[in-house]
Each structure stands twice: as structure tokens, then as C-alpha cells.
PDB file of C-alpha atoms in Angstrom:
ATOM      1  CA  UNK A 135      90.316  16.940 -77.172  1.00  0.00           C
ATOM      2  CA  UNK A 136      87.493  14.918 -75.576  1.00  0.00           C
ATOM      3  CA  UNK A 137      87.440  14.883 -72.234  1.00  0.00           C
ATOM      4  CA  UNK A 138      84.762  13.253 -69.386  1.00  0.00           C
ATOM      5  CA  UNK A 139      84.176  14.924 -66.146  1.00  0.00           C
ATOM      6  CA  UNK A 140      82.246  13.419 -63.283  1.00  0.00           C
ATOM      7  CA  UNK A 141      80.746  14.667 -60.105  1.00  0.00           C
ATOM      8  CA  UNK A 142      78.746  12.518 -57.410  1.00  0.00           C
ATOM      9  CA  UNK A 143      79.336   9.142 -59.676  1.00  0.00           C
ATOM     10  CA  UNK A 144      77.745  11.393 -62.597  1.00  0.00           C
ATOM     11  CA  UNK A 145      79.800  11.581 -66.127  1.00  0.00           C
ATOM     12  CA  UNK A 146      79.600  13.888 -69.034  1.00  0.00           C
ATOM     13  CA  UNK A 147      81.727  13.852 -72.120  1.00  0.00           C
ATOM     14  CA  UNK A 148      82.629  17.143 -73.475  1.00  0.00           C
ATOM     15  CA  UNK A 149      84.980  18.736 -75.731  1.00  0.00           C
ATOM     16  CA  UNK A 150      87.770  20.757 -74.240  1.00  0.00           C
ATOM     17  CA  UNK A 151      89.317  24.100 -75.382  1.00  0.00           C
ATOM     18  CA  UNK A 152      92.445  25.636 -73.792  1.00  0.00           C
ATOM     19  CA  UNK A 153      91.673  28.627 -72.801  1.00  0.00           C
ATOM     20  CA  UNK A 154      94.535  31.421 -72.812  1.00  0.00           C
ATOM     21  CA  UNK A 155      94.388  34.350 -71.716  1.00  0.00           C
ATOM     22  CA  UNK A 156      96.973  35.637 -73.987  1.00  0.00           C
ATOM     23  CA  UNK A 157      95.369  34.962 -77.351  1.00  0.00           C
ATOM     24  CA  UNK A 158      91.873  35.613 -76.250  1.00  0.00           C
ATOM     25  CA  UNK A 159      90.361  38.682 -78.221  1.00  0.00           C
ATOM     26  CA  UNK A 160      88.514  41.002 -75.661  1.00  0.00           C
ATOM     27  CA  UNK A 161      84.179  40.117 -75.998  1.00  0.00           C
ATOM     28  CA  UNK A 162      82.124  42.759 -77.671  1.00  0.00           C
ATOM     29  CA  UNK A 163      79.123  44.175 -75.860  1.00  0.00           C
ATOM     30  CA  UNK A 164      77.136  42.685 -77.976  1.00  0.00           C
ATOM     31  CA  UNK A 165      78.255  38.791 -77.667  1.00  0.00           C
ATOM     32  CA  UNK A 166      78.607  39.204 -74.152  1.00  0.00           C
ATOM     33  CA  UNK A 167      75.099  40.691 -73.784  1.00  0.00           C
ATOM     34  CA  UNK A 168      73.875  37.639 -75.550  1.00  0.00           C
ATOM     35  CA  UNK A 169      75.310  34.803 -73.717  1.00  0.00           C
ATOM     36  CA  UNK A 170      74.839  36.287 -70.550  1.00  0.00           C
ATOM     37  CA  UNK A 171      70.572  36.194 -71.227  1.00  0.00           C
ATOM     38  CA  UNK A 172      71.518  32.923 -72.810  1.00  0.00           C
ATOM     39  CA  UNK A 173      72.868  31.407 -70.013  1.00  0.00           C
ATOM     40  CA  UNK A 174      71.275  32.687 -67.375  1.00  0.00           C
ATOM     41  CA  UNK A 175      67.328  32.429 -69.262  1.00  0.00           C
ATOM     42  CA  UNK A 176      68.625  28.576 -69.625  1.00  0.00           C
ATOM     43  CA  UNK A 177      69.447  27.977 -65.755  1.00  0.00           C
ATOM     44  CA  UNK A 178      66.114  30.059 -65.121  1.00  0.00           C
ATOM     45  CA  UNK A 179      64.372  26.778 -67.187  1.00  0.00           C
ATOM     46  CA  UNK A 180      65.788  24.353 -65.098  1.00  0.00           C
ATOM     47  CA  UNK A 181      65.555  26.155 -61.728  1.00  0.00           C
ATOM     48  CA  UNK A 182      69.141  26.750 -60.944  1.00  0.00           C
ATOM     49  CA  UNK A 183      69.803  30.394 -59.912  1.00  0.00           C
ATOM     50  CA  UNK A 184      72.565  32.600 -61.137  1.00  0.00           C
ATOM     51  CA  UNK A 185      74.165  35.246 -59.589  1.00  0.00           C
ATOM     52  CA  UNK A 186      76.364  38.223 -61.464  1.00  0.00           C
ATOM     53  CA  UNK A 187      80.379  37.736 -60.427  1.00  0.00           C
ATOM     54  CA  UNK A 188      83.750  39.570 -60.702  1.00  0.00           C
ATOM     55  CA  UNK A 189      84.139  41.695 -64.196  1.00  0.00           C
ATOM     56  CA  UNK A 190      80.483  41.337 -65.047  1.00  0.00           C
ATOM     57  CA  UNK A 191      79.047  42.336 -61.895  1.00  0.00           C
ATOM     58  CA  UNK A 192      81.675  45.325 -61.449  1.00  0.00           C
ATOM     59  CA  UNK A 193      80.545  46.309 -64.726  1.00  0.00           C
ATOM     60  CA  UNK A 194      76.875  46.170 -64.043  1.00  0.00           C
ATOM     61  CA  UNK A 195      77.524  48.292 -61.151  1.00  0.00           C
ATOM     62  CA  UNK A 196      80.136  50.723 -62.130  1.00  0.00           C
ATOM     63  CA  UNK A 197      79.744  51.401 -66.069  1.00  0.00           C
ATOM     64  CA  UNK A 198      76.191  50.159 -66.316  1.00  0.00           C
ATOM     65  CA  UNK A 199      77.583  47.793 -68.753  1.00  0.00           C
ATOM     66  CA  UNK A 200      80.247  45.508 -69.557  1.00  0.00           C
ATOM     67  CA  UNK A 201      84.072  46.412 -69.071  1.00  0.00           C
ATOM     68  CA  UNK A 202      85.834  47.843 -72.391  1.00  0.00           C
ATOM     69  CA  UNK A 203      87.955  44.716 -72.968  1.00  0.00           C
ATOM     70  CA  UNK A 204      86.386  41.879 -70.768  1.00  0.00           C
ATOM     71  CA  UNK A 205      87.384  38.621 -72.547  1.00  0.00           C
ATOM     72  CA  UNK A 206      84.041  36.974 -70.792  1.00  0.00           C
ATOM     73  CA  UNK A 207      81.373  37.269 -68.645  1.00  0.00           C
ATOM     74  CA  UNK A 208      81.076  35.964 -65.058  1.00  0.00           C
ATOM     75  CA  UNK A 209      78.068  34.686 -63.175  1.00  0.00           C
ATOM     76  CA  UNK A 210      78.189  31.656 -60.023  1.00  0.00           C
ATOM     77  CA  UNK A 211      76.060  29.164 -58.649  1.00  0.00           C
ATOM     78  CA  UNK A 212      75.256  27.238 -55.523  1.00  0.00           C
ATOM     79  CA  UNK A 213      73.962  24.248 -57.004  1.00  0.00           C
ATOM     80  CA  UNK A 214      76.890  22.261 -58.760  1.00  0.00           C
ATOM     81  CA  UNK A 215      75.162  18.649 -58.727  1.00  0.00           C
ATOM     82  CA  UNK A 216      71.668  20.546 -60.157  1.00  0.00           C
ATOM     83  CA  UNK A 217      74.402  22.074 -62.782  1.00  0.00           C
ATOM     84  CA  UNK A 218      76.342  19.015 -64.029  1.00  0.00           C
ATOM     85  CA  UNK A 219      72.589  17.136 -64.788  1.00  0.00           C
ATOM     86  CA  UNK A 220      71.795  19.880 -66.944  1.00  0.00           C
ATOM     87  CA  UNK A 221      74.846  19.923 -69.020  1.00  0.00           C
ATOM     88  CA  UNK A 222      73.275  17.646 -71.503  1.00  0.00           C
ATOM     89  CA  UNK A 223      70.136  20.131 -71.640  1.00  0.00           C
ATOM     90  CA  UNK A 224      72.604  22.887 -72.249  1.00  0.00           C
ATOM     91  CA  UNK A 225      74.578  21.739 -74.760  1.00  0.00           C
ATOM     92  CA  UNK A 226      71.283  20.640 -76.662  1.00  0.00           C
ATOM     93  CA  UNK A 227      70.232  24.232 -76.546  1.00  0.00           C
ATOM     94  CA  UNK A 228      73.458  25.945 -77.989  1.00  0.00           C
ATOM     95  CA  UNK A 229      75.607  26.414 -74.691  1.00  0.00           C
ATOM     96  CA  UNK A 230      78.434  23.671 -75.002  1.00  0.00           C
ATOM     97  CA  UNK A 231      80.908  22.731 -72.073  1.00  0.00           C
ATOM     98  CA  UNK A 232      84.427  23.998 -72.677  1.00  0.00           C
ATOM     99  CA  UNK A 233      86.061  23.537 -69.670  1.00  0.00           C
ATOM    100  CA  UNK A 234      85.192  21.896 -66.287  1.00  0.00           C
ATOM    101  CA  UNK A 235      86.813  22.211 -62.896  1.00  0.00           C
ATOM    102  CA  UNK A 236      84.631  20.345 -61.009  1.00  0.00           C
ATOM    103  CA  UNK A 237      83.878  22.334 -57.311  1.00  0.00           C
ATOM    104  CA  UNK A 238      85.359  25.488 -59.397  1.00  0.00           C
ATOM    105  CA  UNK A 239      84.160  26.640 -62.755  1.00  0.00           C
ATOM    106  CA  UNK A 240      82.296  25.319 -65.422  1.00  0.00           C
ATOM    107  CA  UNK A 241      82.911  27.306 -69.347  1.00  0.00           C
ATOM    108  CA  UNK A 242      80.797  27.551 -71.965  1.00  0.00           C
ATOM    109  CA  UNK A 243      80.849  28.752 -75.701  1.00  0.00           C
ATOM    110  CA  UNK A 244      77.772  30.360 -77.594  1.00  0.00           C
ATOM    111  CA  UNK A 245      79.024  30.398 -80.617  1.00  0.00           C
ATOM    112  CA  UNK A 246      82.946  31.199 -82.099  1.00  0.00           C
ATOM    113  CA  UNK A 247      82.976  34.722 -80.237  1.00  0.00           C
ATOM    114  CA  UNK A 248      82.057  34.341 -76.864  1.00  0.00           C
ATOM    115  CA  UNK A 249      82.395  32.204 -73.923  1.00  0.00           C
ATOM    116  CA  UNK A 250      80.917  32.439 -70.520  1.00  0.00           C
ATOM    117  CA  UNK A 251      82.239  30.925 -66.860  1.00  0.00           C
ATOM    118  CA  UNK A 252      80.134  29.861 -64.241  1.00  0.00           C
ATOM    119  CA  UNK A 253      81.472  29.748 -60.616  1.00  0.00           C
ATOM    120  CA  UNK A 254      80.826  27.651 -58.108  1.00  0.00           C
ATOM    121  CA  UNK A 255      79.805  28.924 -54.444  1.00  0.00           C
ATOM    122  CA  UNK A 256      80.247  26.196 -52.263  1.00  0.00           C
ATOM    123  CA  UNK A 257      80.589  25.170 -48.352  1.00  0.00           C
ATOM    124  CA  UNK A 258      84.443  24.424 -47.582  1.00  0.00           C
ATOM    125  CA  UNK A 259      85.094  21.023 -45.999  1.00  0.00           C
ATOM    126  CA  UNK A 260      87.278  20.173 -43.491  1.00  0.00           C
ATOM    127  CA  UNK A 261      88.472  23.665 -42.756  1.00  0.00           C
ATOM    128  CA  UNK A 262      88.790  26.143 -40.416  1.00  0.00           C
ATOM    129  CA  UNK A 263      88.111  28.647 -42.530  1.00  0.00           C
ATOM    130  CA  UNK A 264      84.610  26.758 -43.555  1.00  0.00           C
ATOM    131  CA  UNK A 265      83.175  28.497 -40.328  1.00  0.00           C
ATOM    132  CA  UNK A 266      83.055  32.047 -41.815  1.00  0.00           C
ATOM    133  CA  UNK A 267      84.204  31.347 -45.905  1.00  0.00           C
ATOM    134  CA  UNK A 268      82.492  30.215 -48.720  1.00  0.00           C
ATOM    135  CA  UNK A 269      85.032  28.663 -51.535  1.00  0.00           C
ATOM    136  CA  UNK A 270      84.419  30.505 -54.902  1.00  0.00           C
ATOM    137  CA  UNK A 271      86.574  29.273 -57.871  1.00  0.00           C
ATOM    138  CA  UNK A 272      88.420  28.091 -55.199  1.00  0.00           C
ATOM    139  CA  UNK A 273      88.824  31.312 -53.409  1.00  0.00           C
ATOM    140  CA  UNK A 274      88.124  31.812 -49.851  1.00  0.00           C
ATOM    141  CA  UNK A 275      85.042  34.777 -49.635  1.00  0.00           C
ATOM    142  CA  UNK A 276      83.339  35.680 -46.253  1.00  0.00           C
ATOM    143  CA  UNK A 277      80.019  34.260 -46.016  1.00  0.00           C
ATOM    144  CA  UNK A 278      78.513  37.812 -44.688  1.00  0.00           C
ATOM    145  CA  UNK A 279      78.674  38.865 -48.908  1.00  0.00           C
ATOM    146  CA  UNK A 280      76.221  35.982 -49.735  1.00  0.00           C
ATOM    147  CA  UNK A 281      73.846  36.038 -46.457  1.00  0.00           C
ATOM    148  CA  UNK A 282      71.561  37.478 -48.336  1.00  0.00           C
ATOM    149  CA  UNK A 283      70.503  37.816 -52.304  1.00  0.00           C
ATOM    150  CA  UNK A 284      69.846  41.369 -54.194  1.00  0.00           C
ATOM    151  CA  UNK A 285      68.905  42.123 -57.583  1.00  0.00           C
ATOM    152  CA  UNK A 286      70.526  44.659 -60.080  1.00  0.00           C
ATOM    153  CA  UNK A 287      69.064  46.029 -63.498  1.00  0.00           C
ATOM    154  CA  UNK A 288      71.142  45.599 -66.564  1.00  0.00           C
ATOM    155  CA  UNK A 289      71.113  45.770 -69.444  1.00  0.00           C
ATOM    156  CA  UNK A 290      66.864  46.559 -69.377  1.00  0.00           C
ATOM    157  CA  UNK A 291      66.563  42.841 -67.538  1.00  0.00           C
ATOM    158  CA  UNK A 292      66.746  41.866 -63.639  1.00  0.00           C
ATOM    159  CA  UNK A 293      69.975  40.046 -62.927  1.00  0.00           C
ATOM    160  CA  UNK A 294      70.583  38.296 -59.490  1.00  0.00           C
ATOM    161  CA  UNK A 295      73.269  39.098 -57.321  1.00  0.00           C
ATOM    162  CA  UNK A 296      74.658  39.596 -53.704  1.00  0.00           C
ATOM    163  CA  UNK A 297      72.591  42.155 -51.633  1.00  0.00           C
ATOM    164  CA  UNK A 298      75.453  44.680 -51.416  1.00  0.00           C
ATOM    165  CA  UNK A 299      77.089  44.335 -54.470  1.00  0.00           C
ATOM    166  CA  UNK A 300      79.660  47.468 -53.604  1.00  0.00           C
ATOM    167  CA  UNK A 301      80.667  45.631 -50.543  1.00  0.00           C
ATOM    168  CA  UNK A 302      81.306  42.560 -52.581  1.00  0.00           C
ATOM    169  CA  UNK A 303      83.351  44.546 -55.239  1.00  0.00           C
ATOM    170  CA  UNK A 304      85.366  46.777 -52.588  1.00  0.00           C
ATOM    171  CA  UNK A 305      86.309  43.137 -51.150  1.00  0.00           C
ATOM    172  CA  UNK A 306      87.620  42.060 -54.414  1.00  0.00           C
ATOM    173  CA  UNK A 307      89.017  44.711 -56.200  1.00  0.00           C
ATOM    174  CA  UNK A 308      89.903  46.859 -52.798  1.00  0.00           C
ATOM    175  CA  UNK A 309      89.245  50.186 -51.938  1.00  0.00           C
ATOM    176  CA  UNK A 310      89.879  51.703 -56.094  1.00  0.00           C
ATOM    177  CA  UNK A 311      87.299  49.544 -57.109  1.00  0.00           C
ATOM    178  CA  UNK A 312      85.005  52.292 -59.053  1.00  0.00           C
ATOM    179  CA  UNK A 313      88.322  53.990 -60.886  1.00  0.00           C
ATOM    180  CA  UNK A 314      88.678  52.234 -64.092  1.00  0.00           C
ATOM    181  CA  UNK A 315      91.894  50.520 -64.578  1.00  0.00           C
ATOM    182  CA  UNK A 316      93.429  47.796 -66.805  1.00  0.00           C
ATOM    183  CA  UNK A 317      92.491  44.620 -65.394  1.00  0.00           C
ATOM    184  CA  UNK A 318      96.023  43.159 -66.610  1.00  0.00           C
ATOM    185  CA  UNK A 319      97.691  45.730 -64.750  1.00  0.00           C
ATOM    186  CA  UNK A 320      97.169  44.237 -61.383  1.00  0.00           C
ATOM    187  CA  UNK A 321      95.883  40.904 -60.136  1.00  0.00           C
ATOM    188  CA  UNK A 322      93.364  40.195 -57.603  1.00  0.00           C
ATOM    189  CA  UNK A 323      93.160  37.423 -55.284  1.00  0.00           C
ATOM    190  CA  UNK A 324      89.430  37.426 -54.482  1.00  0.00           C
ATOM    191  CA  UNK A 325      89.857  35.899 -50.898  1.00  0.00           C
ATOM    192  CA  UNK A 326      90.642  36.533 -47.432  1.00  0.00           C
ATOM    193  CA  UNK A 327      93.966  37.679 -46.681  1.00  0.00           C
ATOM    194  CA  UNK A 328      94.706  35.163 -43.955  1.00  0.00           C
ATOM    195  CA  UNK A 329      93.579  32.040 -46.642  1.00  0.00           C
ATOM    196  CA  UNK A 330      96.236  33.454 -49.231  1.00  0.00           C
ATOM    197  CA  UNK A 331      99.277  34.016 -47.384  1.00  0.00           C
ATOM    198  CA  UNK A 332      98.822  30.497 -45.882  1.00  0.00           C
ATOM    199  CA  UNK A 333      98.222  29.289 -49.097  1.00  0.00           C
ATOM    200  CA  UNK A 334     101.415  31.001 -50.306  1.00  0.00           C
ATOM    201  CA  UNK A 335     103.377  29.485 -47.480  1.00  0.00           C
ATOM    202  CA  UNK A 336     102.085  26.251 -48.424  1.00  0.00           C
ATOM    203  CA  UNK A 337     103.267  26.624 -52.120  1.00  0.00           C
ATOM    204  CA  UNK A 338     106.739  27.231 -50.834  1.00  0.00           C
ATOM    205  CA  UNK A 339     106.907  24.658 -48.780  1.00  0.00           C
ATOM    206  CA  UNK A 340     105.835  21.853 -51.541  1.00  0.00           C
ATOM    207  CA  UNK A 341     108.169  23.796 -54.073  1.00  0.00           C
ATOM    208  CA  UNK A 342     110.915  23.006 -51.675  1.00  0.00           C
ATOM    209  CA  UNK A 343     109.820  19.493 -50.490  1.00  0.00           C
ATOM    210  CA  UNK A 344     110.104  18.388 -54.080  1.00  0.00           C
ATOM    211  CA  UNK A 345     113.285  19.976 -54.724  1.00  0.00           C
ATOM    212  CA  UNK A 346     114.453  17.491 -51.713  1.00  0.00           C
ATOM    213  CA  UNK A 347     112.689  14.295 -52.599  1.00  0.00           C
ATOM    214  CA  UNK A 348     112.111  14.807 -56.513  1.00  0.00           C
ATOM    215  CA  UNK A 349     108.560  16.024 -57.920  1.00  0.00           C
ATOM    216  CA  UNK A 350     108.067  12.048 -58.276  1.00  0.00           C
ATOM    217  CA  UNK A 351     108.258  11.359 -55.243  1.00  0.00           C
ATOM    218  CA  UNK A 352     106.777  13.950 -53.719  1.00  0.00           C
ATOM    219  CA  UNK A 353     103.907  13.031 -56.236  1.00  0.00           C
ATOM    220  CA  UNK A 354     103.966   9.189 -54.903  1.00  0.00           C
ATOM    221  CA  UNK A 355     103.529  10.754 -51.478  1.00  0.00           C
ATOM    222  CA  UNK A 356     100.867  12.586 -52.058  1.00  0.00           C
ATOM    223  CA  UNK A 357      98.892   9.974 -53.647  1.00  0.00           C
ATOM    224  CA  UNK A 358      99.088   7.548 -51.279  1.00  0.00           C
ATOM    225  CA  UNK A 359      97.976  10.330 -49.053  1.00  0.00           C
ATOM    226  CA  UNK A 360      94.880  10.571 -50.926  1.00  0.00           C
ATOM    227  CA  UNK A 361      94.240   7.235 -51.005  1.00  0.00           C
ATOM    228  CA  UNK A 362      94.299   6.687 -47.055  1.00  0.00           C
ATOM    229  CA  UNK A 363      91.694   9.462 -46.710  1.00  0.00           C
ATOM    230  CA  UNK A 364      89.330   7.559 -48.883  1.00  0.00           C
TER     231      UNK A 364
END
């Protein structure tokens, strides 16, 4: 399906994949090796730095390469509007948009085998939580992980990443985080504890305003909502 994204009265046209989890095959070693120098030797061209994330990076650190079943490879940004100009340099050189979640993640395909998301590490607006959180994927993550930027060798290259990577990982994953597990066997929230029980509370309480009003109007509400903060 073709679908057009915009950021910052920018547009791109792309075509989209749906991307399930479920009927994803698990990336080799090899294909995930390659589109992570791919991506990240790309961004290096244009000046946009990338930064190891979530399965990769706990990889990197803890098996010294990628996890046995991975179905992708992580990395993150800061600079989404530098990002979205280059999309049409990136497609042009192999890496083509799959997905877009514009202030979230941006997915890529190499080739048939592989595919590759890159985060987005941004300020939070309008928050309270914006004084000590950064927003990743949408995720609320302490800002002290990203004060400062470290490096990591992998894979016989120099990959970018936070300065205490084990800090990062122990934050995500909790205090297990260097015993192997099955990934699918638990599920990780990736953000500050206060952040997702409100945002759990708030779920609930839309879940039941639209069982009072109807999801119509509830969606009517909303959008008028929108449009008043504009």
C-alpha cells in the first residue's frame, strides 16, 4: 500500500509493509550484520548519528553479537527532521522506508530478509515528565542514560551508544538482564514506572468513557479537542 508521511510540512511517499510479529522469521547474523553497517555507514554520510538500542545493543554487550532469534536490529536517533530529508537519499541507496511513525520509529528493508528500526530520542512536550524523560518510541527513559555518549566494539567496527550501556540495559530489561531468556516470554515496557501505570490508568479510563458515549463519539470528542489546541 502507498502511503505519504510528513513531518514539519515535509512529505515522503513510501510503500508500507505490515509488520507482524507473528509471521516474522527470526534475522540471521549475517543479514542483520549487514544492514546494521548499512544503515548506520549511510546516516554516517549524511551526518546524522546513530546510537545501538534494545535487542541489538543487549546483544552487543552481553553475547558480543546478535540475540539467537532477533527478528531485527535496533539503533535511535536524535535528529528526526535531519532523518525524514534523507529518506529520499536512503531509499536511492538500497534502504527503503517500510513503516513510519513519525516522533517514534522509522523501518527499513535491505533486501527480502532483513529489516531494521530506527528510534527516535526526542524532548517530551508539554509534560511533566519532559523535566527528567526523554520519549523513545514513545517510551518515557530518564535523561541521566543519554547525558552522555559511549562507544562499543562490535562486530570488529565502533558502534555509538549510551555511555553506560549496562545501566541502560538493567533499566530496560531489569535486574536479569545478562541471563538469556526468550524475549517472547516476558514483555518490557522500556519506561519509567510512574509514566506506565498512569498511562495504564489512562487506557482504562478511555476504554470506559467510550463504552458510555460510543467509540464515535468519544472519537468526535477527541477531535474537536485536537482541533482547539491548534
Amino acid at each position: 500500500m502507498i502511503k505519504e508521511v510528513s513531518l514539519n510540512n515535509k512529505k515522503f511517499s513510501y510503500y508500507e509493509e505490515h509488520l507482524d510479529i507473528k509471521e516474522l522469521d527470526p534475522i540471521s547474523p549475517s543479514d542483520a550484520e549487514e544492514i546494521l553497517i548499512k544503515t548506520t555507514d549511510l546516516l554516517d554520510n549524511v551526518g546524522i548519528d546513530s546510537y545501538l538500542a534494545f535487542g541489538t545493543l543487549l546483544g552487543a554487550v552481553r553475547e558480543k553479537d546478535f540475540i539467537k532469534g532477533d527478528l531485527d536490529v535496533d539503533i535511535y536517533v536524535k535528529d528526526e527532521d535531519k532523518l525524514f530529508t534523507k529518506l529520499a537519499y536512503l531509499e536511492q541507496n538500497g534502504l527503503k522506508l517500510i513503516s513510519a511513525r513519525v516522533h517514534r520509529c522509522y523501518s527499513f528493508r535491505l533486501n527480502n530478509k532483513c529489516y531494521i528500526d530506527v528510534y527516535i530520542l526526542r524532548s517530551i512536550q508539554n509534560s511533566l515528565w519532559g523535566i527528567y524523560c526523554y520519549s523513545l518510541e514513545g517510551l518515557y527513559v530518564p535523561k541521566k542514560y543519554f547525558k552522555e555518549e559511549g562507544q562499543i566494539e562490535f562486530k570488529n567496527r565502533i558502534f555509538k551508544c549510551a555511555a553506560n550501556p549496562i545501566k541502560l540495559l538493567r533499566f530496560w530489561y531489569g535486574s536479569t538482564w545478562n541471563i538469556p531468556i526468550d524475549k517472547f516470554d516476558k514483555e518490557y515496557y522500556y519506561e519509567v514506572k510512574s509514566h506506565y501505570y498512569f498511562r495504564k490508568f489512562t487506557d482504562k479510563i478511555k476504554i470506559l468513557s467510550k463504552s458510555i458515549i460510543g467509540t464515535k463519539n468519544y472519537n468526535k470528542i477527541k477531535y474537536y479537542l485536537n482541533r482547539s489546541k491548534k
